[in-house]
mmCIF file of C-alpha atoms in Angstrom:
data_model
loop_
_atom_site.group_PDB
_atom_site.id
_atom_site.type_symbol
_atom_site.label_atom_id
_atom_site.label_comp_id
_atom_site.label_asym_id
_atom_site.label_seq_id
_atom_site.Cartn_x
_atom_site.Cartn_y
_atom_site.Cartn_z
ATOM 1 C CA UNK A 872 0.000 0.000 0.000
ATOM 2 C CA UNK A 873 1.116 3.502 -0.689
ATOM 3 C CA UNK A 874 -0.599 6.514 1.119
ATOM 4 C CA UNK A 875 0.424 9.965 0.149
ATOM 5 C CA UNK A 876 -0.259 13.223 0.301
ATOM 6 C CA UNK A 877 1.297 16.360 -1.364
ATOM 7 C CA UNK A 878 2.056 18.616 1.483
ATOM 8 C CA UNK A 879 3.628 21.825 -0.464
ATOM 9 C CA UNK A 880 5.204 23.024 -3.737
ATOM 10 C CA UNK A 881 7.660 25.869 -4.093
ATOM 11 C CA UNK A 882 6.465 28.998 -3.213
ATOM 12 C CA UNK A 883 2.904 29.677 -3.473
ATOM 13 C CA UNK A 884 2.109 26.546 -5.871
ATOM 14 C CA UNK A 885 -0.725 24.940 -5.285
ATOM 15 C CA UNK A 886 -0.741 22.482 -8.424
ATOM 16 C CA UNK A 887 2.168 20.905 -9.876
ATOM 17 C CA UNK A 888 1.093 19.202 -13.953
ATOM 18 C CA UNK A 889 3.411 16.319 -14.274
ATOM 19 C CA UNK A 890 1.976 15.748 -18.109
ATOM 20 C CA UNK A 891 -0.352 16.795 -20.214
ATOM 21 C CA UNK A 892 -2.661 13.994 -22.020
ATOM 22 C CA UNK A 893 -4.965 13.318 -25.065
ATOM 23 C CA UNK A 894 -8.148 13.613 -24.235
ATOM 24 C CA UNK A 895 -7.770 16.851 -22.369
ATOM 25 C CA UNK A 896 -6.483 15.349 -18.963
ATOM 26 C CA UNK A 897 -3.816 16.124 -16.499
ATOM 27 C CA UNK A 898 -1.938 13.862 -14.189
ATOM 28 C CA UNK A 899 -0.895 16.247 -11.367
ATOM 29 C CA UNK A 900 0.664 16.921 -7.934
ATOM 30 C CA UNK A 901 -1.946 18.755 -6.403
ATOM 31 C CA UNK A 902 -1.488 20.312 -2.526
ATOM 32 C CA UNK A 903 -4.117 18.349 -0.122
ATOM 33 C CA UNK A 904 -4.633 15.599 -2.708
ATOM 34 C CA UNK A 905 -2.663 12.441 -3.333
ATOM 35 C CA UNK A 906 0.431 12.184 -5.845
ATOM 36 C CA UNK A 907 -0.775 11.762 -9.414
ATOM 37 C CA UNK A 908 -4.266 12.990 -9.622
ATOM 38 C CA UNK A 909 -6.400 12.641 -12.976
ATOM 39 C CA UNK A 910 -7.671 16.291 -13.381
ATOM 40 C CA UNK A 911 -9.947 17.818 -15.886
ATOM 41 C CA UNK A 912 -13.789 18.262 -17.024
ATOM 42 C CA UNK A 913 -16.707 16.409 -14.626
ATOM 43 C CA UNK A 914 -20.275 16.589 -14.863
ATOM 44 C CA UNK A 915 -22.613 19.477 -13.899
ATOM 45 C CA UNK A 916 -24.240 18.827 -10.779
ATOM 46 C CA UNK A 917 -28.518 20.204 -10.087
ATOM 47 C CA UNK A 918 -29.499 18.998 -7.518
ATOM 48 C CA UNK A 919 -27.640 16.031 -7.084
ATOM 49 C CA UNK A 920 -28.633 14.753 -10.871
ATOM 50 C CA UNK A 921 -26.447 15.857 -13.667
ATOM 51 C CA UNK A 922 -27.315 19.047 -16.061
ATOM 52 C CA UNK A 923 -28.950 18.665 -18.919
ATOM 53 C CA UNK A 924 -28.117 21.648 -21.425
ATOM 54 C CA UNK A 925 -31.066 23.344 -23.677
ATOM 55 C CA UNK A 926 -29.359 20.978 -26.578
ATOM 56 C CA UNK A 927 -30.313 17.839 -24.820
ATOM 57 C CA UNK A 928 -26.716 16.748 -23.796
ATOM 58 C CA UNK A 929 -24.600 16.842 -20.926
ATOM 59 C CA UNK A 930 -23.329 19.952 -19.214
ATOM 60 C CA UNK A 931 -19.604 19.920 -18.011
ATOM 61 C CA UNK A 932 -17.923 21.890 -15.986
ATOM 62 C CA UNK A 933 -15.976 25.258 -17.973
ATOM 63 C CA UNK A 934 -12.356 24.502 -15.860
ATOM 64 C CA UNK A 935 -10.548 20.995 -17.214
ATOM 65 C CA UNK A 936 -8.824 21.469 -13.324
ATOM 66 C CA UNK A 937 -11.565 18.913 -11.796
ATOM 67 C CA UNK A 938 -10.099 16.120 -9.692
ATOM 68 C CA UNK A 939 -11.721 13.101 -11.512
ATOM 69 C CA UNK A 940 -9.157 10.359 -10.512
ATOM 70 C CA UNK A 941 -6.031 9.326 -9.029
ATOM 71 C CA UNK A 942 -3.694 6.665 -10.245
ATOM 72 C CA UNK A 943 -2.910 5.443 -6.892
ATOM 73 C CA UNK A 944 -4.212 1.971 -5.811
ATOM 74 C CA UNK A 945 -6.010 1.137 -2.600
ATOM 75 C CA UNK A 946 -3.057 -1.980 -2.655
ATOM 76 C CA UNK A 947 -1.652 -4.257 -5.164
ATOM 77 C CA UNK A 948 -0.128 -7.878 -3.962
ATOM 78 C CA UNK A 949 0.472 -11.251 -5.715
ATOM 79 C CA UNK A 950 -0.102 -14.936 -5.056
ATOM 80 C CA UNK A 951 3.117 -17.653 -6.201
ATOM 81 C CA UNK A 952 2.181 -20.853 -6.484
ATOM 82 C CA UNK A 953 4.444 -23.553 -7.042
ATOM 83 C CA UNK A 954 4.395 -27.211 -7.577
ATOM 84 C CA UNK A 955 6.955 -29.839 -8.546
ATOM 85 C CA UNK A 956 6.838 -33.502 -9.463
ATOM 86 C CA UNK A 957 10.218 -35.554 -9.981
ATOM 87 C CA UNK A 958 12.220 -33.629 -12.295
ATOM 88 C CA UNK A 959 8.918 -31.328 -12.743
ATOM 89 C CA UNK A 960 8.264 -28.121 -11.629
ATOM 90 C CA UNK A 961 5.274 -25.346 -12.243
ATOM 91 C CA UNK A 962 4.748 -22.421 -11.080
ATOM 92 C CA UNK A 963 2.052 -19.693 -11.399
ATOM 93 C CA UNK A 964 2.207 -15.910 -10.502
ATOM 94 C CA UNK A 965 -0.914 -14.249 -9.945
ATOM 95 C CA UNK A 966 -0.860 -10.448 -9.732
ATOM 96 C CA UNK A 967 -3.487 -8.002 -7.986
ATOM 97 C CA UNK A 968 -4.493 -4.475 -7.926
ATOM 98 C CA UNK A 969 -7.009 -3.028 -5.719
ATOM 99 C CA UNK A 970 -8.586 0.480 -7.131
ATOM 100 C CA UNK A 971 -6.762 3.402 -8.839
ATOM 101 C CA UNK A 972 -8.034 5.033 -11.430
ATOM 102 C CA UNK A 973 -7.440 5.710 -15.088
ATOM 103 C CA UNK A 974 -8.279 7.463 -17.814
ATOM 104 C CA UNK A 975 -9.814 5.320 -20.898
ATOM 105 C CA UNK A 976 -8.756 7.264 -24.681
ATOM 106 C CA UNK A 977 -9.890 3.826 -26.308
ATOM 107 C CA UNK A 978 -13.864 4.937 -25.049
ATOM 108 C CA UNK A 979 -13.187 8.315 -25.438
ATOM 109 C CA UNK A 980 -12.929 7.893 -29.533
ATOM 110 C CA UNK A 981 -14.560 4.841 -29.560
ATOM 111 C CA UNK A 982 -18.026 5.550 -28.333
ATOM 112 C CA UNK A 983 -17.816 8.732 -30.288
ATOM 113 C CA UNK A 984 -17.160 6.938 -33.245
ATOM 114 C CA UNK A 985 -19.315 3.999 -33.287
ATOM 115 C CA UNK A 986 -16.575 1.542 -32.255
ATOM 116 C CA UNK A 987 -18.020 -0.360 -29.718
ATOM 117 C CA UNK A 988 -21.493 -2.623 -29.652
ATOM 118 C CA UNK A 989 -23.118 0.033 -26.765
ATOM 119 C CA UNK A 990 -23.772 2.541 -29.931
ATOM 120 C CA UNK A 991 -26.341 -0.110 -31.130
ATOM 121 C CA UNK A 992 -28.180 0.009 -28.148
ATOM 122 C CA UNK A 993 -31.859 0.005 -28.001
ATOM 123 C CA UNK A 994 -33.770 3.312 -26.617
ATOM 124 C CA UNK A 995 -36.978 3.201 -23.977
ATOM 125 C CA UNK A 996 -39.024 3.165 -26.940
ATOM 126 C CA UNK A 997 -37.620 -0.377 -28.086
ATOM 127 C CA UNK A 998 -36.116 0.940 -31.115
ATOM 128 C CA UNK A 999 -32.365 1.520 -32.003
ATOM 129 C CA UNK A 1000 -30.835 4.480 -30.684
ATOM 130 C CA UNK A 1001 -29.342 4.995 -34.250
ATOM 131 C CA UNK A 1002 -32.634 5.315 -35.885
ATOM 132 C CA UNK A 1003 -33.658 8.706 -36.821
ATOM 133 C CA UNK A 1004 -35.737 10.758 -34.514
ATOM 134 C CA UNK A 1005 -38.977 10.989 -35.497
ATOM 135 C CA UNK A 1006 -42.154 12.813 -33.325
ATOM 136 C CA UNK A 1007 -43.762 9.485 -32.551
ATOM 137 C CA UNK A 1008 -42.953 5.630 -30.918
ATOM 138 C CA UNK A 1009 -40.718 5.116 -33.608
ATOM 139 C CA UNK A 1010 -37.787 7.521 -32.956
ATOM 140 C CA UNK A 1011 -34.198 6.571 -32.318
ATOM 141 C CA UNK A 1012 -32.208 8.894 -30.123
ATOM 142 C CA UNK A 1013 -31.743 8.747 -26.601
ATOM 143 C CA UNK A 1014 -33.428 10.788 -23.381
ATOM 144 C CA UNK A 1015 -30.090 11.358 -21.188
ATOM 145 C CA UNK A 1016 -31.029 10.875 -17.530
ATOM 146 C CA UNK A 1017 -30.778 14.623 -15.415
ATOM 147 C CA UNK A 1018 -32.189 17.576 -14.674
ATOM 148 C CA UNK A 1019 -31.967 21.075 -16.727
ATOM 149 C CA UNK A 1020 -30.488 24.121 -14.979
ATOM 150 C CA UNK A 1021 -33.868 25.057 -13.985
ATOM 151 C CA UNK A 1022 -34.539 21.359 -11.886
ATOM 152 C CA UNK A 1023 -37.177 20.088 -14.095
ATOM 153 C CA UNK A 1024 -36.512 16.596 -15.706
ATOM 154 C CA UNK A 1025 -35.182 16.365 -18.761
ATOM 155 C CA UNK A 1026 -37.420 15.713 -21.602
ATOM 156 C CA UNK A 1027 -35.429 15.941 -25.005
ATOM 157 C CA UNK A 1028 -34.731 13.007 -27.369
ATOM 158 C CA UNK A 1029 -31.363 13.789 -29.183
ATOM 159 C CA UNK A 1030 -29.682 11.637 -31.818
ATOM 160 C CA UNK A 1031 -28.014 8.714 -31.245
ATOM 161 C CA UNK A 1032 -26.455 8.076 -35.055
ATOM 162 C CA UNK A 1033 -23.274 10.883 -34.790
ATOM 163 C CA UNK A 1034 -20.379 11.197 -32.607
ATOM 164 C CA UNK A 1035 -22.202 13.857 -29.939
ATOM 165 C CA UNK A 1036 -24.420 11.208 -27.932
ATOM 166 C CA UNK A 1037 -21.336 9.335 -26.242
ATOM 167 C CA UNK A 1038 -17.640 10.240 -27.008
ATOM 168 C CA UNK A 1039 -15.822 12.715 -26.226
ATOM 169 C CA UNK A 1040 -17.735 16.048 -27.981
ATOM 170 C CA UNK A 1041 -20.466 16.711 -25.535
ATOM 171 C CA UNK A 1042 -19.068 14.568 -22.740
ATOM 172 C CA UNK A 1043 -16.685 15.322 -19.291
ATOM 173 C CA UNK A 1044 -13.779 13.792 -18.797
ATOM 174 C CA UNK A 1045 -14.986 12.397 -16.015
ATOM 175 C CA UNK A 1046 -17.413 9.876 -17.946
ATOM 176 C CA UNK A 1047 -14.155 7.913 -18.952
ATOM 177 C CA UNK A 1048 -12.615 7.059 -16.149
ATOM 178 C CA UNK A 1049 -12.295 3.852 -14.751
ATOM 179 C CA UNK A 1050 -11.736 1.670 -11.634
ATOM 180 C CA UNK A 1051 -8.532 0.189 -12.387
ATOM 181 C CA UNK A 1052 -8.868 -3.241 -10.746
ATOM 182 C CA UNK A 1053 -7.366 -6.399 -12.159
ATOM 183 C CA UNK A 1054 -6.415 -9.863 -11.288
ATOM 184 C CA UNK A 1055 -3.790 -11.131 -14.199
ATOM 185 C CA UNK A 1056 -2.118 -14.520 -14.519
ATOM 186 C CA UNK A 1057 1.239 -12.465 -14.719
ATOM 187 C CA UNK A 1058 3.542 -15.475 -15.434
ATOM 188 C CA UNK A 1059 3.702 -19.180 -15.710
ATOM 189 C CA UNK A 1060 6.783 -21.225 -15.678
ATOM 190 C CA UNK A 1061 6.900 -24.923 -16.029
ATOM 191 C CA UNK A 1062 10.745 -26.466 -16.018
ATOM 192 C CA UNK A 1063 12.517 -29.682 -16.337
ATOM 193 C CA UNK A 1064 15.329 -30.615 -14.363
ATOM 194 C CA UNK A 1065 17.617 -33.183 -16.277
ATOM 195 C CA UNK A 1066 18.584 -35.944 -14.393
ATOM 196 C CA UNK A 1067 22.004 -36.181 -12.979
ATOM 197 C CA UNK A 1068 22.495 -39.445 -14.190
ATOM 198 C CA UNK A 1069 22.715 -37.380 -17.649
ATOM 199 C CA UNK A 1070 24.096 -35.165 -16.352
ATOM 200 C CA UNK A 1071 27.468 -37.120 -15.299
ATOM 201 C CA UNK A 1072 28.221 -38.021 -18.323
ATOM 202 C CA UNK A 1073 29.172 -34.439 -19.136
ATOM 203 C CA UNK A 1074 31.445 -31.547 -17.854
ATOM 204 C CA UNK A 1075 27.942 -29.959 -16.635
ATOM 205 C CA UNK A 1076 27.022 -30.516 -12.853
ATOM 206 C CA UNK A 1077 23.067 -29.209 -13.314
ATOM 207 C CA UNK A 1078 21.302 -28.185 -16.135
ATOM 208 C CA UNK A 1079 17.304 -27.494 -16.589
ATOM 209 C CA UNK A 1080 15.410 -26.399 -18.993
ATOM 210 C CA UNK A 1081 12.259 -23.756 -18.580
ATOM 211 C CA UNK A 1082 9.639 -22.881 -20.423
ATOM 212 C CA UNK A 1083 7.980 -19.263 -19.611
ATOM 213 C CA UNK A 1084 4.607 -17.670 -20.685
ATOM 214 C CA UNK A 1085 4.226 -13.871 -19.305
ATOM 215 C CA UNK A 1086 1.158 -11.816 -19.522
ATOM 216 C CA UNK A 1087 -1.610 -14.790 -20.040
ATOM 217 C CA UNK A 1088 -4.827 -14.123 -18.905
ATOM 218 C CA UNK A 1089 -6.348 -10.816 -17.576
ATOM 219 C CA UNK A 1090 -8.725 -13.212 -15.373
ATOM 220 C CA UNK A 1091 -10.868 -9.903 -13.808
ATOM 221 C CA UNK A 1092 -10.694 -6.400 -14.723
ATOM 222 C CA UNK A 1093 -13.163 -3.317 -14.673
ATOM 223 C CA UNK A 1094 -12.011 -1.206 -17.666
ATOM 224 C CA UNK A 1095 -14.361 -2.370 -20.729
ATOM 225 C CA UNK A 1096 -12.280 -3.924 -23.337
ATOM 226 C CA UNK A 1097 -9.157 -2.308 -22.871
ATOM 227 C CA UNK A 1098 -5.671 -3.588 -20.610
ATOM 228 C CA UNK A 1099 -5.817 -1.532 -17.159
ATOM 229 C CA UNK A 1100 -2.157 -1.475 -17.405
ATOM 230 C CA UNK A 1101 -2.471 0.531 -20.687
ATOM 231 C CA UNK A 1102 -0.852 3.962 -20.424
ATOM 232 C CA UNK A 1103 -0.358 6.718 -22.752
ATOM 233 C CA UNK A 1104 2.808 7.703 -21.119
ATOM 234 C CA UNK A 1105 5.526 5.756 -19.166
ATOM 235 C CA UNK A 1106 7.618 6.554 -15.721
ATOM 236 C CA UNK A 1107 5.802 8.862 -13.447
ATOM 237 C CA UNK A 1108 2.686 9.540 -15.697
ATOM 238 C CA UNK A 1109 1.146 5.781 -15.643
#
C-alpha cells in the first residue's frame, strides 16, 4: 500500500502538472490531494442529478482542473504458487491491484465513433438508438437521464447516429474514467530438471530447462475492453 499526500510546492504553488494527455487530462501533484491525480472536465451537478443543457446533452464543468481520478491503488499484492513432481516443476504468478483510477482514450474515440457494440443500443421506446428521430414511438435517439439548470426533468430526445451522444464532444472527462482493478495470470513457468544421471556423463554438474509464458490471462478487470495497465505515457505519468 502507498498513502500519500502532497504537502507543499515551491512557493505559493498549489498544483504541480506532471503531463499533459490526449483527451484533455492532467496527471498532477496537487497540494491536499494524493500524488498523481487525474484532473480535468466532470459533470454538472442540479441537484444532485447531472445538467442537462437546452441541446439535450450533458453539461460539463468550464475549468478541465476537476479532480476526476487518481492513479494510486487502494493496494496491489500477488499470489506464487508452485508445484513440482520428480524432475517437474510449475509455477504460477498471480498479480493483484485493488482500485486506482485511469483514464480510458480507447472509449473516449470509440463511443464517439461507433466503435463499440453500446452505440447499437436500443432506446426506452424499443427501437435503435441509431434510428432517426422521429415525433412518434418510432424515434431513435436517446433521453439522457438529469435535470436542466432550472430542476425540471429532462425531456429531449437527441440523436443517437453521430459522434455527440457518447464520445468525447459533448461529454466530461470524467465519464471515462475507470476503476482500475485487475487480477492477471502475470507469469507461468513450467521447467525440467535433467537428471544427474545425464548429467554425469558431461562436464555440466546441473542443467534445466524452462519454459515461460508472461502476460496470459487478464482473469478480472473493470475497464471495458481495454488492458488496465495501458498507459499513454511511461515513468511517473502511468
Amino acid at each position: 500500500r502507498n498513502r500519500n499526500e502532497v504537502v507543499s510546492l515551491e512557493g505559493d504553488i498549489k498544483n504541480l502538472r506532471i503531463a499533459s494527455l490526449q483527451g484533455g487530462v492532467t496527471i498532477n501533484a496537487r497540494v491536499g490531494e494524493p500524488y498523481g491525480t487525474i484532473q480535468g472536465t466532470d459533470y454538472v451537478i442540479t441537484n444532485g442529478k447531472k445538467t442537462i443543457r437546452s441541446n439535450g446533452y450533458y453539461a460539463r464543468t468550464a475549468n478541465s482542473d476537476v479532480v476526476i481520478g487518481n492513479v494510486n491503488p487502494d493496494w496491489t499484492g500477488g499470489i506464487l504458487n508452485a508445484f513440482s513432481y520428480k524432475n517437474i516443476s510449475l509455477s504460477a504468478l498471480i498479480d493483484i491491484q485493488q482500485g486506482g483510477s485511469i483514464f480510458s482514450l480507447d472509449q473516449w474515440y470509440g463511443q464517439a465513433t461507433g466503435l463499440y457494440p453500446e452505440s447499437v443500443r436500443t432506446n426506452d421506446l424499443g427501437n435503435n438508438v441509431r434510428d432517426p428521430l422521429t415525433a412518434d414511438n418510432t424515434s431513435g435517439g436517446v433521453i439522457l437521464d438529469g435535470v436542466l439548470a432550472d430542476g425540471t426533468v429532462n425531456t429531449k430526445r437527441v440523436s443517437g447516429g453521430d459522434y455527440r451522444l457518447g464520445g468525447y464532444a459533448y461529454n466530461p472527462n470524467s465519464m471515462f474514467v475507470y476503476d482500475a482493478s485487475y487480477v492477471k495470470l502475470r507469469e507461468v513457468v513450467v521447467t525440467y530438471n535433467i537428471p544427474s544421471k545425464v548429467m554425469a556423463k558431461t562436464f555440466i554438474n546441473s542443467a534445466s530447462l524452462s519454459f515461460v509464458g508472461s502476460n496470459l490471462w487478464i482473469i478480472s478487470k473493470n475497464l471495458p475492453y481495454a488492458d488496465p495497465e495501458a498507459s499513454q505515457g511511461a515513468g511517473n505519468v502511468q
